[in-house]
Amino acid sequence: QVLLQEAGPGLVQPSGTLSLTCTVSGGSIRSNYWTWLRQPPGKGLEWIGYVFHSGTPTYNPSLNSRVTISVDTSKKQFSLKMTSVTAADTAVYYCAGARAGDYVWGYFDNWGQGTLVTVSS
Amino acid sequence: DIVMTQSPDSLALSLGERATINCKSSQSVLYTSNYKDHLAWYQQKPGQPPKLLFYWASTRESGVPDRFSGSGSGTDFTLTISSLQAEDVAVYYCQQYYTTPWTFGQGTKVEIK
């Protein structure tokens, strides 16, 4: 059973950078496509992007210019950085794993518990 | 982007009743190369992350009760709960993974009447 745990500041200043990490335990960091999603309070889910242990990350074009997702296999962690944040970026941020066969299967069978990030001064 | 539209937005039923949630995609999510519909369903309870119920539109995730079923193909999909239980109170989401950006429906809230 793969376990995922998000970590990072719960409060970010407007125009600042949001930084989160997700630690993978109970499984291989090389087996899944590691993904970030978010959910504004009381609203629906938005896919942010994914990374494999090798290869180029793929991002949601709506966030592409502000987002970087990376993976550190030695630490069994993957990370999200989002720049120039505003109040609209306030959300619960989830890390998740997407399975893969001969291509990435973009459904998520493992999720972290989520972490609320509030953008406010 | 593929737009996913669920109906209804909410429904309230009595225990034991049948719940039907519909999901429509703005374009087909069926890969003709492998004849798989790239559609997943999730259940989200308050304060919890979403839980995968179905993938490939109708493949039940391990541990999901068989009162839940997923059906449909192409652009029209359905999640059915054959006999609603108290523990099924949640918001249900469909998601397409046919092409990035992967997108979700707006959610359907299921409550007990």
PDB file of C-alpha atoms in Angstrom:
ATOM      1  CA  GLN A   1       0.000   0.000   0.000  1.00  0.00           C
ATOM      2  CA  VAL A   2       1.544   3.251  -1.165  1.00  0.00           C
ATOM      3  CA  LEU A   3       1.179   6.114   1.307  1.00  0.00           C
ATOM      4  CA  LEU A   4       1.533   9.738   0.327  1.00  0.00           C
ATOM      5  CA  GLN A   5       2.025  12.693   2.688  1.00  0.00           C
ATOM      6  CA  GLU A   6       2.029  16.347   1.742  1.00  0.00           C
ATOM      7  CA  ALA A   7       4.083  18.919   3.649  1.00  0.00           C
ATOM      8  CA  GLY A   8       4.596  22.647   3.369  1.00  0.00           C
ATOM      9  CA  PRO A   9       3.532  26.054   4.666  1.00  0.00           C
ATOM     10  CA  GLY A  10      -0.171  26.569   5.231  1.00  0.00           C
ATOM     11  CA  LEU A  11       0.043  30.311   4.607  1.00  0.00           C
ATOM     12  CA  VAL A  12       1.654  32.053   1.649  1.00  0.00           C
ATOM     13  CA  GLN A  13       1.852  35.767   0.961  1.00  0.00           C
ATOM     14  CA  PRO A  14       0.194  37.126  -2.188  1.00  0.00           C
ATOM     15  CA  SER A  15       2.678  37.284  -5.080  1.00  0.00           C
ATOM     16  CA  GLY A  16       4.847  34.779  -3.233  1.00  0.00           C
ATOM     17  CA  THR A  17       5.769  31.179  -4.081  1.00  0.00           C
ATOM     18  CA  LEU A  18       3.872  28.151  -2.869  1.00  0.00           C
ATOM     19  CA  SER A  19       6.146  25.165  -2.176  1.00  0.00           C
ATOM     20  CA  LEU A  20       4.926  21.700  -1.240  1.00  0.00           C
ATOM     21  CA  THR A  21       6.520  18.281  -1.058  1.00  0.00           C
ATOM     22  CA  CYS A  22       4.960  14.840  -1.113  1.00  0.00           C
ATOM     23  CA  THR A  23       6.735  11.890   0.463  1.00  0.00           C
ATOM     24  CA  VAL A  24       6.110   8.432  -0.965  1.00  0.00           C
ATOM     25  CA  SER A  25       6.276   5.433   1.342  1.00  0.00           C
ATOM     26  CA  GLY A  26       5.372   1.786   0.974  1.00  0.00           C
ATOM     27  CA  GLY A  27       6.146   1.679  -2.722  1.00  0.00           C
ATOM     28  CA  SER A  28       8.595   2.672  -5.429  1.00  0.00           C
ATOM     29  CA  ILE A  29       9.031   6.301  -6.501  1.00  0.00           C
ATOM     30  CA  ARG A  30       9.760   4.888  -9.966  1.00  0.00           C
ATOM     31  CA  SER A  31       6.442   3.113 -10.441  1.00  0.00           C
ATOM     32  CA  ASN A  32       3.838   5.835 -10.872  1.00  0.00           C
ATOM     33  CA  TYR A  33       3.237   9.172 -12.466  1.00  0.00           C
ATOM     34  CA  TRP A  34       3.277  11.555  -9.511  1.00  0.00           C
ATOM     35  CA  THR A  35       0.590  14.167  -9.638  1.00  0.00           C
ATOM     36  CA  TRP A  36      -0.580  17.339  -7.946  1.00  0.00           C
ATOM     37  CA  LEU A  37      -4.219  18.393  -7.798  1.00  0.00           C
ATOM     38  CA  ARG A  38      -6.057  21.070  -5.873  1.00  0.00           C
ATOM     39  CA  GLN A  39      -9.534  21.821  -4.578  1.00  0.00           C
ATOM     40  CA  PRO A  40     -10.616  25.325  -3.559  1.00  0.00           C
ATOM     41  CA  PRO A  41     -12.790  25.316  -0.443  1.00  0.00           C
ATOM     42  CA  GLY A  42     -16.270  24.064  -1.298  1.00  0.00           C
ATOM     43  CA  LYS A  43     -15.399  23.590  -4.963  1.00  0.00           C
ATOM     44  CA  GLY A  44     -14.334  20.894  -7.403  1.00  0.00           C
ATOM     45  CA  LEU A  45     -11.039  19.283  -8.332  1.00  0.00           C
ATOM     46  CA  GLU A  46      -8.378  20.674 -10.659  1.00  0.00           C
ATOM     47  CA  TRP A  47      -5.435  18.727 -12.052  1.00  0.00           C
ATOM     48  CA  ILE A  48      -2.176  20.708 -11.829  1.00  0.00           C
ATOM     49  CA  GLY A  49       0.365  18.395 -13.440  1.00  0.00           C
ATOM     50  CA  TYR A  50       2.422  15.225 -13.189  1.00  0.00           C
ATOM     51  CA  VAL A  51       5.976  13.990 -13.314  1.00  0.00           C
ATOM     52  CA  PHE A  52       7.557  10.601 -13.847  1.00  0.00           C
ATOM     53  CA  HIS A  53      10.892   9.691 -12.257  1.00  0.00           C
ATOM     54  CA  SER A  54      12.405  10.311 -15.667  1.00  0.00           C
ATOM     55  CA  GLY A  55      11.116  12.539 -18.415  1.00  0.00           C
ATOM     56  CA  THR A  56       9.575  15.945 -18.720  1.00  0.00           C
ATOM     57  CA  PRO A  57       6.729  17.013 -16.443  1.00  0.00           C
ATOM     58  CA  THR A  58       3.326  17.744 -17.936  1.00  0.00           C
ATOM     59  CA  TYR A  59       1.301  20.678 -16.679  1.00  0.00           C
ATOM     60  CA  ASN A  60      -2.191  22.086 -16.938  1.00  0.00           C
ATOM     61  CA  PRO A  61      -1.871  24.895 -19.516  1.00  0.00           C
ATOM     62  CA  SER A  62      -4.000  27.126 -17.314  1.00  0.00           C
ATOM     63  CA  LEU A  63      -1.172  27.080 -14.736  1.00  0.00           C
ATOM     64  CA  ASN A  64       1.796  26.160 -16.929  1.00  0.00           C
ATOM     65  CA  SER A  65       3.761  29.382 -16.654  1.00  0.00           C
ATOM     66  CA  ARG A  66       3.613  29.413 -12.844  1.00  0.00           C
ATOM     67  CA  VAL A  67       4.111  25.748 -11.944  1.00  0.00           C
ATOM     68  CA  THR A  68       7.111  23.462 -11.588  1.00  0.00           C
ATOM     69  CA  ILE A  69       6.842  19.825 -10.540  1.00  0.00           C
ATOM     70  CA  SER A  70       9.990  17.848  -9.823  1.00  0.00           C
ATOM     71  CA  VAL A  71      10.976  14.507  -8.314  1.00  0.00           C
ATOM     72  CA  ASP A  72      13.841  13.522  -6.010  1.00  0.00           C
ATOM     73  CA  THR A  73      14.176   9.762  -6.199  1.00  0.00           C
ATOM     74  CA  SER A  74      16.829   9.617  -3.472  1.00  0.00           C
ATOM     75  CA  LYS A  75      14.411  11.153  -0.968  1.00  0.00           C
ATOM     76  CA  LYS A  76      11.321   9.428  -2.415  1.00  0.00           C
ATOM     77  CA  GLN A  77       9.705  12.836  -2.740  1.00  0.00           C
ATOM     78  CA  PHE A  78       8.145  14.953  -5.428  1.00  0.00           C
ATOM     79  CA  SER A  79       7.506  18.662  -5.212  1.00  0.00           C
ATOM     80  CA  LEU A  80       5.273  21.470  -6.410  1.00  0.00           C
ATOM     81  CA  LYS A  81       6.294  25.088  -6.798  1.00  0.00           C
ATOM     82  CA  MET A  82       3.772  27.709  -7.847  1.00  0.00           C
ATOM     83  CA  THR A  83       4.857  31.305  -8.307  1.00  0.00           C
ATOM     84  CA  SER A  84       2.990  34.615  -8.206  1.00  0.00           C
ATOM     85  CA  VAL A  85       0.153  33.221  -6.093  1.00  0.00           C
ATOM     86  CA  THR A  86      -3.082  35.093  -5.438  1.00  0.00           C
ATOM     87  CA  ALA A  87      -6.124  34.453  -3.272  1.00  0.00           C
ATOM     88  CA  ALA A  88      -7.510  32.361  -6.134  1.00  0.00           C
ATOM     89  CA  ASP A  89      -4.794  29.805  -5.414  1.00  0.00           C
ATOM     90  CA  THR A  90      -6.167  29.156  -1.928  1.00  0.00           C
ATOM     91  CA  ALA A  91      -7.077  25.470  -1.919  1.00  0.00           C
ATOM     92  CA  VAL A  92      -6.471  22.045  -0.469  1.00  0.00           C
ATOM     93  CA  TYR A  93      -3.533  20.660  -2.405  1.00  0.00           C
ATOM     94  CA  TYR A  94      -3.373  16.915  -2.938  1.00  0.00           C
ATOM     95  CA  CYS A  95      -0.577  14.717  -4.156  1.00  0.00           C
ATOM     96  CA  ALA A  96      -1.597  11.510  -5.879  1.00  0.00           C
ATOM     97  CA  GLY A  97      -0.220   8.645  -7.910  1.00  0.00           C
ATOM     98  CA  ALA A  98      -1.404   7.774 -11.408  1.00  0.00           C
ATOM     99  CA  ARG A  99      -0.842   4.287 -12.762  1.00  0.00           C
ATOM    100  CA  ALA A 100       0.849   3.608 -16.070  1.00  0.00           C
ATOM    101  CA  GLY A 101       1.018   0.891 -18.662  1.00  0.00           C
ATOM    102  CA  ASP A 102       2.467   1.627 -22.071  1.00  0.00           C
ATOM    103  CA  TYR A 103       1.282   5.185 -21.442  1.00  0.00           C
ATOM    104  CA  VAL A 104       0.149   7.089 -18.370  1.00  0.00           C
ATOM    105  CA  TRP A 105      -3.275   6.056 -17.148  1.00  0.00           C
ATOM    106  CA  GLY A 106      -4.477   9.261 -15.568  1.00  0.00           C
ATOM    107  CA  TYR A 107      -6.674   7.920 -12.813  1.00  0.00           C
ATOM    108  CA  PHE A 108      -5.581   8.182  -9.198  1.00  0.00           C
ATOM    109  CA  ASP A 109      -5.670   5.211  -6.868  1.00  0.00           C
ATOM    110  CA  ASN A 110      -3.447   6.711  -4.184  1.00  0.00           C
ATOM    111  CA  TRP A 111      -3.969  10.108  -2.595  1.00  0.00           C
ATOM    112  CA  GLY A 112      -2.391  12.082   0.190  1.00  0.00           C
ATOM    113  CA  GLN A 113      -4.665  13.496   2.870  1.00  0.00           C
ATOM    114  CA  GLY A 114      -4.305  16.968   1.392  1.00  0.00           C
ATOM    115  CA  THR A 115      -2.958  20.182   2.843  1.00  0.00           C
ATOM    116  CA  LEU A 116      -4.766  23.523   2.963  1.00  0.00           C
ATOM    117  CA  VAL A 117      -2.760  26.405   1.586  1.00  0.00           C
ATOM    118  CA  THR A 118      -4.150  29.866   2.183  1.00  0.00           C
ATOM    119  CA  VAL A 119      -2.875  32.835   0.227  1.00  0.00           C
ATOM    120  CA  SER A 120      -3.226  35.906   2.404  1.00  0.00           C
ATOM    121  CA  SER A 121      -1.228  38.742   3.864  1.00  0.00           C
TER     122      SER A 121
ATOM    123  CA  ASP B   1     -10.053  21.131 -22.793  1.00  0.00           C
ATOM    124  CA  ILE B   2     -12.629  18.368 -22.419  1.00  0.00           C
ATOM    125  CA  VAL B   3     -15.536  19.645 -20.332  1.00  0.00           C
ATOM    126  CA  MET B   4     -17.170  17.121 -18.009  1.00  0.00           C
ATOM    127  CA  THR B   5     -20.756  17.865 -17.008  1.00  0.00           C
ATOM    128  CA  GLN B   6     -22.509  15.910 -14.271  1.00  0.00           C
ATOM    129  CA  SER B   7     -26.201  15.721 -13.527  1.00  0.00           C
ATOM    130  CA  PRO B   8     -27.846  16.279 -11.199  1.00  0.00           C
ATOM    131  CA  ASP B   9     -25.809  18.625  -9.007  1.00  0.00           C
ATOM    132  CA  SER B  10     -27.368  17.002  -5.967  1.00  0.00           C
ATOM    133  CA  LEU B  11     -29.880  14.328  -5.058  1.00  0.00           C
ATOM    134  CA  ALA B  12     -31.557  13.256  -1.866  1.00  0.00           C
ATOM    135  CA  LEU B  13     -32.921   9.730  -1.638  1.00  0.00           C
ATOM    136  CA  SER B  14     -34.197   7.388   1.020  1.00  0.00           C
ATOM    137  CA  LEU B  15     -32.101   4.531   2.320  1.00  0.00           C
ATOM    138  CA  GLY B  16     -32.319   1.566  -0.013  1.00  0.00           C
ATOM    139  CA  GLU B  17     -33.261   3.627  -3.058  1.00  0.00           C
ATOM    140  CA  ARG B  18     -31.354   3.591  -6.336  1.00  0.00           C
ATOM    141  CA  ALA B  19     -29.083   6.552  -7.067  1.00  0.00           C
ATOM    142  CA  THR B  20     -28.110   7.445 -10.627  1.00  0.00           C
ATOM    143  CA  ILE B  21     -25.469  10.026 -11.482  1.00  0.00           C
ATOM    144  CA  ASN B  22     -24.773  11.020 -15.070  1.00  0.00           C
ATOM    145  CA  CYS B  23     -21.581  12.355 -16.577  1.00  0.00           C
ATOM    146  CA  LYS B  24     -21.246  13.728 -20.091  1.00  0.00           C
ATOM    147  CA  SER B  25     -17.986  14.649 -21.789  1.00  0.00           C
ATOM    148  CA  SER B  26     -17.698  17.347 -24.450  1.00  0.00           C
ATOM    149  CA  GLN B  27     -15.903  14.878 -26.719  1.00  0.00           C
ATOM    150  CA  SER B  28     -15.472  11.139 -26.782  1.00  0.00           C
ATOM    151  CA  VAL B  29     -13.023   9.672 -24.266  1.00  0.00           C
ATOM    152  CA  LEU B  30     -12.896   6.297 -26.009  1.00  0.00           C
ATOM    153  CA  TYR B  31      -9.468   5.325 -27.341  1.00  0.00           C
ATOM    154  CA  THR B  32     -10.169   3.376 -30.503  1.00  0.00           C
ATOM    155  CA  SER B  33      -6.680   1.837 -30.390  1.00  0.00           C
ATOM    156  CA  ASN B  34      -7.551  -0.213 -27.279  1.00  0.00           C
ATOM    157  CA  TYR B  35     -11.324   0.342 -27.019  1.00  0.00           C
ATOM    158  CA  LYS B  36     -11.014   1.694 -23.507  1.00  0.00           C
ATOM    159  CA  ASP B  37     -13.032   4.610 -22.172  1.00  0.00           C
ATOM    160  CA  HIS B  38     -10.691   6.898 -20.234  1.00  0.00           C
ATOM    161  CA  LEU B  39     -13.195   7.759 -17.525  1.00  0.00           C
ATOM    162  CA  ALA B  40     -12.922   7.405 -13.741  1.00  0.00           C
ATOM    163  CA  TRP B  41     -15.336   7.897 -10.847  1.00  0.00           C
ATOM    164  CA  TYR B  42     -14.426   9.056  -7.346  1.00  0.00           C
ATOM    165  CA  GLN B  43     -16.240   9.366  -4.027  1.00  0.00           C
ATOM    166  CA  GLN B  44     -15.285  12.179  -1.660  1.00  0.00           C
ATOM    167  CA  LYS B  45     -16.487  12.399   1.919  1.00  0.00           C
ATOM    168  CA  PRO B  46     -16.085  15.591   3.970  1.00  0.00           C
ATOM    169  CA  GLY B  47     -12.528  16.224   5.069  1.00  0.00           C
ATOM    170  CA  GLN B  48     -11.157  13.310   3.056  1.00  0.00           C
ATOM    171  CA  PRO B  49      -9.361  12.966  -0.265  1.00  0.00           C
ATOM    172  CA  PRO B  50     -11.289  11.481  -3.165  1.00  0.00           C
ATOM    173  CA  LYS B  51     -11.434   7.707  -3.305  1.00  0.00           C
ATOM    174  CA  LEU B  52     -11.231   5.899  -6.637  1.00  0.00           C
ATOM    175  CA  LEU B  53     -14.363   3.865  -7.378  1.00  0.00           C
ATOM    176  CA  PHE B  54     -14.063   2.974 -11.080  1.00  0.00           C
ATOM    177  CA  TYR B  55     -11.593   3.348 -13.914  1.00  0.00           C
ATOM    178  CA  TRP B  56     -11.934   2.495 -17.589  1.00  0.00           C
ATOM    179  CA  ALA B  57     -15.549   3.597 -16.940  1.00  0.00           C
ATOM    180  CA  SER B  58     -16.659   0.284 -15.448  1.00  0.00           C
ATOM    181  CA  THR B  59     -13.708  -1.472 -13.775  1.00  0.00           C
ATOM    182  CA  ARG B  60     -14.409  -1.502 -10.066  1.00  0.00           C
ATOM    183  CA  GLU B  61     -11.480  -0.657  -7.794  1.00  0.00           C
ATOM    184  CA  SER B  62     -10.638  -3.307  -5.224  1.00  0.00           C
ATOM    185  CA  GLY B  63     -12.770  -3.033  -2.089  1.00  0.00           C
ATOM    186  CA  VAL B  64     -15.597  -1.021  -3.651  1.00  0.00           C
ATOM    187  CA  PRO B  65     -18.970  -2.578  -2.737  1.00  0.00           C
ATOM    188  CA  ASP B  66     -20.811  -4.189  -5.605  1.00  0.00           C
ATOM    189  CA  ARG B  67     -23.869  -1.994  -5.062  1.00  0.00           C
ATOM    190  CA  PHE B  68     -21.810   0.546  -7.014  1.00  0.00           C
ATOM    191  CA  SER B  69     -21.610   0.141 -10.788  1.00  0.00           C
ATOM    192  CA  GLY B  70     -20.185   2.199 -13.623  1.00  0.00           C
ATOM    193  CA  SER B  71     -21.407   2.141 -17.199  1.00  0.00           C
ATOM    194  CA  GLY B  72     -21.405   4.018 -20.480  1.00  0.00           C
ATOM    195  CA  SER B  73     -19.082   4.690 -23.374  1.00  0.00           C
ATOM    196  CA  GLY B  74     -17.964   7.481 -25.649  1.00  0.00           C
ATOM    197  CA  THR B  75     -19.423  10.637 -24.164  1.00  0.00           C
ATOM    198  CA  ASP B  76     -22.141   9.417 -21.785  1.00  0.00           C
ATOM    199  CA  PHE B  77     -21.476   7.654 -18.504  1.00  0.00           C
ATOM    200  CA  THR B  78     -23.430   6.651 -15.420  1.00  0.00           C
ATOM    201  CA  LEU B  79     -22.573   5.824 -11.831  1.00  0.00           C
ATOM    202  CA  THR B  80     -25.290   3.817 -10.107  1.00  0.00           C
ATOM    203  CA  ILE B  81     -25.731   2.953  -6.457  1.00  0.00           C
ATOM    204  CA  SER B  82     -28.265   0.147  -6.460  1.00  0.00           C
ATOM    205  CA  SER B  83     -29.351   0.489  -2.827  1.00  0.00           C
ATOM    206  CA  LEU B  84     -28.281   3.660  -1.067  1.00  0.00           C
ATOM    207  CA  GLN B  85     -26.629   3.222   2.315  1.00  0.00           C
ATOM    208  CA  ALA B  86     -25.905   5.847   4.966  1.00  0.00           C
ATOM    209  CA  GLU B  87     -22.166   5.542   4.339  1.00  0.00           C
ATOM    210  CA  ASP B  88     -22.660   6.489   0.672  1.00  0.00           C
ATOM    211  CA  VAL B  89     -23.368  10.122   1.589  1.00  0.00           C
ATOM    212  CA  ALA B  90     -20.639  11.956  -0.291  1.00  0.00           C
ATOM    213  CA  VAL B  91     -19.816  14.010  -3.361  1.00  0.00           C
ATOM    214  CA  TYR B  92     -19.139  11.972  -6.491  1.00  0.00           C
ATOM    215  CA  TYR B  93     -16.901  13.126  -9.323  1.00  0.00           C
ATOM    216  CA  CYS B  94     -16.246  11.820 -12.806  1.00  0.00           C
ATOM    217  CA  GLN B  95     -12.876  12.482 -14.455  1.00  0.00           C
ATOM    218  CA  GLN B  96     -11.570  12.044 -17.984  1.00  0.00           C
ATOM    219  CA  TYR B  97      -7.994  10.995 -18.592  1.00  0.00           C
ATOM    220  CA  TYR B  98      -8.263  10.727 -22.367  1.00  0.00           C
ATOM    221  CA  THR B  99      -6.119  13.799 -22.857  1.00  0.00           C
ATOM    222  CA  THR B 100      -4.409  16.431 -20.753  1.00  0.00           C
ATOM    223  CA  PRO B 101      -5.455  18.596 -19.078  1.00  0.00           C
ATOM    224  CA  TRP B 102      -7.260  15.843 -17.218  1.00  0.00           C
ATOM    225  CA  THR B 103     -10.567  17.304 -16.105  1.00  0.00           C
ATOM    226  CA  PHE B 104     -13.282  16.567 -13.566  1.00  0.00           C
ATOM    227  CA  GLY B 105     -17.015  17.045 -13.456  1.00  0.00           C
ATOM    228  CA  GLN B 106     -18.361  19.611 -11.019  1.00  0.00           C
ATOM    229  CA  GLY B 107     -19.495  16.932  -8.589  1.00  0.00           C
ATOM    230  CA  THR B 108     -22.821  15.459  -7.488  1.00  0.00           C
ATOM    231  CA  LYS B 109     -23.766  15.600  -3.828  1.00  0.00           C
ATOM    232  CA  VAL B 110     -25.686  12.569  -2.575  1.00  0.00           C
ATOM    233  CA  GLU B 111     -27.678  12.898   0.635  1.00  0.00           C
ATOM    234  CA  ILE B 112     -30.188  10.852   2.573  1.00  0.00           C
ATOM    235  CA  LYS B 113     -33.756  12.121   2.533  1.00  0.00           C
TER     236      LYS B 113
END
